[in-house]
N, C-alpha and C. Protein backbone atom coordinates (compact mmCIF):
# COMPACT_ATOMS: atom_id res chain seq x y z
N MET A 1 41.51 18.80 368.67
CA MET A 1 42.18 17.81 367.86
C MET A 1 43.63 18.21 367.64
N GLY A 2 44.38 17.39 366.94
CA GLY A 2 45.79 17.65 366.69
C GLY A 2 46.00 18.72 365.64
N LYS A 3 46.57 19.83 366.06
CA LYS A 3 46.89 20.90 365.12
C LYS A 3 48.20 20.60 364.43
N LYS A 4 48.26 20.95 363.16
CA LYS A 4 49.52 20.79 362.43
C LYS A 4 50.49 21.86 362.88
N LYS A 5 51.73 21.47 363.09
CA LYS A 5 52.77 22.45 363.41
C LYS A 5 53.11 23.22 362.14
N PRO A 6 53.31 24.53 362.27
CA PRO A 6 53.72 25.27 361.08
C PRO A 6 55.10 24.81 360.63
N ARG A 7 55.24 24.68 359.35
CA ARG A 7 56.51 24.26 358.77
C ARG A 7 57.52 25.40 358.87
N PRO A 8 58.75 25.11 359.26
CA PRO A 8 59.74 26.19 359.32
C PRO A 8 59.99 26.76 357.92
N ARG A 9 60.24 28.05 357.87
CA ARG A 9 60.45 28.72 356.58
C ARG A 9 61.77 28.24 355.97
N ARG A 10 61.68 27.82 354.73
CA ARG A 10 62.87 27.36 354.00
C ARG A 10 63.09 28.27 352.81
N SER A 11 64.32 28.31 352.33
CA SER A 11 64.59 29.08 351.12
C SER A 11 65.17 28.13 350.07
N PHE A 12 64.87 28.43 348.83
CA PHE A 12 65.27 27.56 347.73
C PHE A 12 65.98 28.39 346.67
N THR A 13 66.93 27.76 346.01
CA THR A 13 67.69 28.46 344.97
C THR A 13 66.83 28.63 343.71
N PRO A 14 67.15 29.63 342.91
CA PRO A 14 66.43 29.78 341.64
C PRO A 14 66.57 28.55 340.74
N GLU A 15 67.70 27.87 340.83
CA GLU A 15 67.90 26.66 340.02
C GLU A 15 66.93 25.56 340.44
N PHE A 16 66.74 25.40 341.75
CA PHE A 16 65.80 24.39 342.25
C PHE A 16 64.39 24.73 341.80
N LYS A 17 64.00 26.00 341.90
CA LYS A 17 62.67 26.42 341.47
C LYS A 17 62.48 26.17 339.97
N ALA A 18 63.53 26.43 339.19
CA ALA A 18 63.45 26.19 337.74
C ALA A 18 63.27 24.71 337.45
N GLU A 19 63.95 23.87 338.22
CA GLU A 19 63.82 22.42 338.04
C GLU A 19 62.39 21.96 338.36
N ILE A 20 61.83 22.49 339.44
CA ILE A 20 60.45 22.16 339.80
C ILE A 20 59.50 22.63 338.71
N PHE A 21 59.74 23.82 338.17
CA PHE A 21 58.91 24.34 337.08
C PHE A 21 58.96 23.41 335.88
N GLU A 22 60.16 22.96 335.53
CA GLU A 22 60.30 22.05 334.38
C GLU A 22 59.53 20.75 334.62
N LEU A 23 59.61 20.23 335.84
CA LEU A 23 58.88 18.99 336.15
C LEU A 23 57.37 19.20 336.00
N CYS A 24 56.90 20.35 336.41
CA CYS A 24 55.47 20.64 336.31
C CYS A 24 55.04 20.85 334.85
N GLN A 25 55.94 21.39 334.02
CA GLN A 25 55.60 21.68 332.63
C GLN A 25 55.59 20.44 331.76
N ARG A 26 56.29 19.40 332.17
CA ARG A 26 56.31 18.18 331.36
C ARG A 26 54.92 17.60 331.16
N GLY A 27 54.08 17.73 332.18
CA GLY A 27 52.71 17.28 332.05
C GLY A 27 52.45 15.86 332.51
N ASP A 28 53.48 15.12 332.90
CA ASP A 28 53.24 13.75 333.33
C ASP A 28 52.82 13.67 334.79
N ARG A 29 53.06 14.74 335.56
CA ARG A 29 52.63 14.78 336.96
C ARG A 29 51.98 16.13 337.25
N SER A 30 51.02 16.13 338.15
CA SER A 30 50.35 17.37 338.52
C SER A 30 51.23 18.18 339.46
N ILE A 31 50.86 19.43 339.65
CA ILE A 31 51.59 20.28 340.59
C ILE A 31 51.52 19.68 341.98
N ARG A 32 50.37 19.17 342.33
CA ARG A 32 50.20 18.55 343.65
C ARG A 32 51.16 17.38 343.83
N ALA A 33 51.28 16.54 342.81
CA ALA A 33 52.17 15.37 342.90
C ALA A 33 53.63 15.80 343.02
N VAL A 34 54.04 16.80 342.26
CA VAL A 34 55.42 17.29 342.34
C VAL A 34 55.68 17.86 343.72
N ALA A 35 54.72 18.63 344.25
CA ALA A 35 54.88 19.22 345.58
C ALA A 35 55.02 18.13 346.64
N GLN A 36 54.21 17.08 346.55
CA GLN A 36 54.29 15.99 347.53
C GLN A 36 55.60 15.24 347.39
N ASP A 37 56.06 15.01 346.17
CA ASP A 37 57.31 14.27 345.96
C ASP A 37 58.51 14.99 346.57
N PHE A 38 58.49 16.31 346.58
CA PHE A 38 59.62 17.09 347.07
C PHE A 38 59.36 17.70 348.45
N ASP A 39 58.25 17.30 349.09
CA ASP A 39 57.87 17.80 350.41
C ASP A 39 57.80 19.33 350.40
N LEU A 40 57.07 19.85 349.42
CA LEU A 40 56.86 21.29 349.28
C LEU A 40 55.37 21.57 349.41
N SER A 41 55.04 22.81 349.76
CA SER A 41 53.62 23.15 349.80
C SER A 41 53.14 23.36 348.37
N GLU A 42 51.93 22.94 348.13
CA GLU A 42 51.36 23.08 346.79
C GLU A 42 51.26 24.55 346.40
N THR A 43 50.94 25.40 347.37
CA THR A 43 50.83 26.83 347.10
C THR A 43 52.16 27.40 346.62
N ALA A 44 53.24 27.02 347.27
CA ALA A 44 54.56 27.53 346.88
C ALA A 44 54.89 27.10 345.45
N VAL A 45 54.63 25.85 345.13
CA VAL A 45 54.94 25.34 343.78
C VAL A 45 54.08 26.08 342.75
N ARG A 46 52.82 26.31 343.07
CA ARG A 46 51.96 27.06 342.14
C ARG A 46 52.49 28.47 341.91
N GLN A 47 52.96 29.11 342.98
CA GLN A 47 53.52 30.46 342.85
C GLN A 47 54.79 30.43 341.99
N TRP A 48 55.64 29.43 342.20
CA TRP A 48 56.86 29.32 341.40
C TRP A 48 56.52 29.14 339.93
N VAL A 49 55.54 28.29 339.65
CA VAL A 49 55.13 28.02 338.26
C VAL A 49 54.58 29.31 337.65
N HIS A 50 53.74 30.00 338.40
CA HIS A 50 53.15 31.25 337.90
C HIS A 50 54.25 32.27 337.60
N GLN A 51 55.20 32.45 338.53
CA GLN A 51 56.28 33.42 338.32
C GLN A 51 57.17 33.02 337.14
N ALA A 52 57.43 31.73 336.99
CA ALA A 52 58.25 31.27 335.87
C ALA A 52 57.53 31.54 334.54
N GLU A 53 56.22 31.38 334.53
CA GLU A 53 55.46 31.66 333.31
C GLU A 53 55.50 33.15 332.99
N VAL A 54 55.47 34.00 334.00
CA VAL A 54 55.59 35.45 333.78
C VAL A 54 56.98 35.76 333.24
N ASP A 55 58.01 35.17 333.88
CA ASP A 55 59.39 35.44 333.47
C ASP A 55 59.68 34.98 332.04
N THR A 56 59.02 33.91 331.60
CA THR A 56 59.25 33.40 330.25
C THR A 56 58.32 34.05 329.22
N GLY A 57 57.43 34.93 329.68
CA GLY A 57 56.54 35.64 328.76
C GLY A 57 55.26 34.91 328.43
N ARG A 58 54.99 33.82 329.11
CA ARG A 58 53.75 33.08 328.85
C ARG A 58 52.55 33.72 329.53
N ARG A 59 52.79 34.56 330.54
CA ARG A 59 51.73 35.26 331.27
C ARG A 59 52.11 36.71 331.44
N ASP A 60 51.09 37.53 331.66
CA ASP A 60 51.33 38.93 331.95
C ASP A 60 51.63 39.09 333.43
N GLY A 61 52.42 40.10 333.76
CA GLY A 61 52.73 40.39 335.15
C GLY A 61 54.16 40.91 335.26
N LEU A 62 54.57 41.17 336.50
CA LEU A 62 55.92 41.66 336.75
C LEU A 62 56.90 40.50 336.76
N THR A 63 57.97 40.63 336.01
CA THR A 63 59.01 39.60 336.03
C THR A 63 59.77 39.67 337.34
N SER A 64 60.57 38.68 337.60
CA SER A 64 61.35 38.63 338.84
C SER A 64 62.27 39.84 338.95
N SER A 65 62.93 40.21 337.86
CA SER A 65 63.83 41.37 337.91
C SER A 65 63.04 42.66 338.14
N GLU A 66 61.86 42.76 337.56
CA GLU A 66 61.03 43.94 337.80
C GLU A 66 60.57 44.00 339.25
N ARG A 67 60.25 42.84 339.82
CA ARG A 67 59.85 42.79 341.24
C ARG A 67 61.00 43.24 342.13
N GLU A 68 62.21 42.78 341.83
CA GLU A 68 63.38 43.17 342.62
C GLU A 68 63.61 44.67 342.51
N GLU A 69 63.50 45.21 341.30
CA GLU A 69 63.69 46.65 341.10
C GLU A 69 62.63 47.44 341.85
N LEU A 70 61.39 47.00 341.80
CA LEU A 70 60.31 47.67 342.49
C LEU A 70 60.55 47.67 344.00
N ALA A 71 60.97 46.55 344.55
CA ALA A 71 61.25 46.46 345.98
C ALA A 71 62.39 47.41 346.37
N ALA A 72 63.44 47.48 345.54
CA ALA A 72 64.56 48.37 345.82
C ALA A 72 64.11 49.83 345.76
N LEU A 73 63.28 50.17 344.79
CA LEU A 73 62.79 51.55 344.67
C LEU A 73 61.90 51.91 345.85
N ARG A 74 61.09 50.97 346.31
CA ARG A 74 60.24 51.24 347.48
C ARG A 74 61.09 51.46 348.73
N ARG A 75 62.16 50.65 348.89
CA ARG A 75 63.06 50.84 350.04
C ARG A 75 63.70 52.22 349.98
N GLU A 76 64.18 52.60 348.80
CA GLU A 76 64.82 53.90 348.64
C GLU A 76 63.83 55.03 348.90
N ASN A 77 62.62 54.89 348.40
CA ASN A 77 61.59 55.88 348.60
C ASN A 77 61.29 56.06 350.10
N ARG A 78 61.17 54.95 350.82
CA ARG A 78 60.92 55.00 352.26
C ARG A 78 62.07 55.71 352.99
N ARG A 79 63.31 55.40 352.61
CA ARG A 79 64.48 56.03 353.23
C ARG A 79 64.50 57.53 352.96
N LEU A 80 64.19 57.91 351.72
CA LEU A 80 64.19 59.32 351.37
C LEU A 80 63.08 60.08 352.12
N ARG A 81 61.93 59.46 352.28
CA ARG A 81 60.85 60.09 353.05
C ARG A 81 61.27 60.30 354.50
N GLU A 82 61.95 59.30 355.06
CA GLU A 82 62.46 59.43 356.44
C GLU A 82 63.47 60.57 356.52
N ASP A 83 64.36 60.66 355.52
CA ASP A 83 65.35 61.75 355.49
C ASP A 83 64.66 63.11 355.45
N VAL A 84 63.65 63.24 354.62
CA VAL A 84 62.92 64.50 354.51
C VAL A 84 62.25 64.83 355.84
N ASP A 85 61.67 63.83 356.48
CA ASP A 85 61.01 64.05 357.77
C ASP A 85 62.01 64.53 358.81
N ILE A 86 63.19 63.92 358.85
CA ILE A 86 64.24 64.34 359.79
C ILE A 86 64.66 65.77 359.51
N LEU A 87 64.83 66.11 358.24
CA LEU A 87 65.22 67.48 357.88
C LEU A 87 64.14 68.49 358.25
N LYS A 88 62.89 68.14 358.09
CA LYS A 88 61.79 69.04 358.48
C LYS A 88 61.82 69.31 359.98
N ARG A 89 62.01 68.22 360.77
CA ARG A 89 62.06 68.38 362.22
C ARG A 89 63.28 69.20 362.65
N ALA A 90 64.41 68.98 361.99
CA ALA A 90 65.61 69.75 362.31
C ALA A 90 65.42 71.22 361.96
N THR A 91 64.79 71.49 360.84
CA THR A 91 64.52 72.86 360.44
C THR A 91 63.62 73.56 361.46
N ALA A 92 62.57 72.86 361.87
CA ALA A 92 61.66 73.43 362.87
C ALA A 92 62.39 73.68 364.18
N PHE A 93 63.24 72.76 364.59
CA PHE A 93 63.99 72.91 365.84
C PHE A 93 64.91 74.12 365.77
N PHE A 94 65.67 74.25 364.71
CA PHE A 94 66.61 75.36 364.59
C PHE A 94 65.89 76.70 364.39
N ALA A 95 64.74 76.68 363.75
CA ALA A 95 63.96 77.90 363.58
C ALA A 95 63.50 78.40 364.95
N LYS A 96 63.11 77.49 365.83
CA LYS A 96 62.71 77.87 367.19
C LYS A 96 63.87 78.40 367.98
N GLU A 97 65.04 77.81 367.80
CA GLU A 97 66.24 78.19 368.55
C GLU A 97 66.74 79.57 368.17
N THR A 98 66.56 79.99 366.93
CA THR A 98 67.08 81.28 366.47
C THR A 98 66.16 82.43 366.84
N ARG A 99 64.94 82.13 367.29
CA ARG A 99 63.99 83.21 367.63
C ARG A 99 64.30 83.79 368.95
């Protein structure tokens, strides 16, 4: 049968996400209706609503700024581990050379 083509990945501004969140919070339309009106996936809108609720303190979880900080710390940690690995290999190489 006819398979749906995957939708190309789009990016949205925080302002647009906040506007969608406000529309969903009004209560006159469901998340599904808002998603259909703006040609968005329902899953994405649900995630935006969930994250906005965390950011505003209505739900427990990591806020957007905490998520950004965590991602930056993980990147730095990965880089530092790579640096240590390179230094270990260099130390082993030079130790062999001096013998």
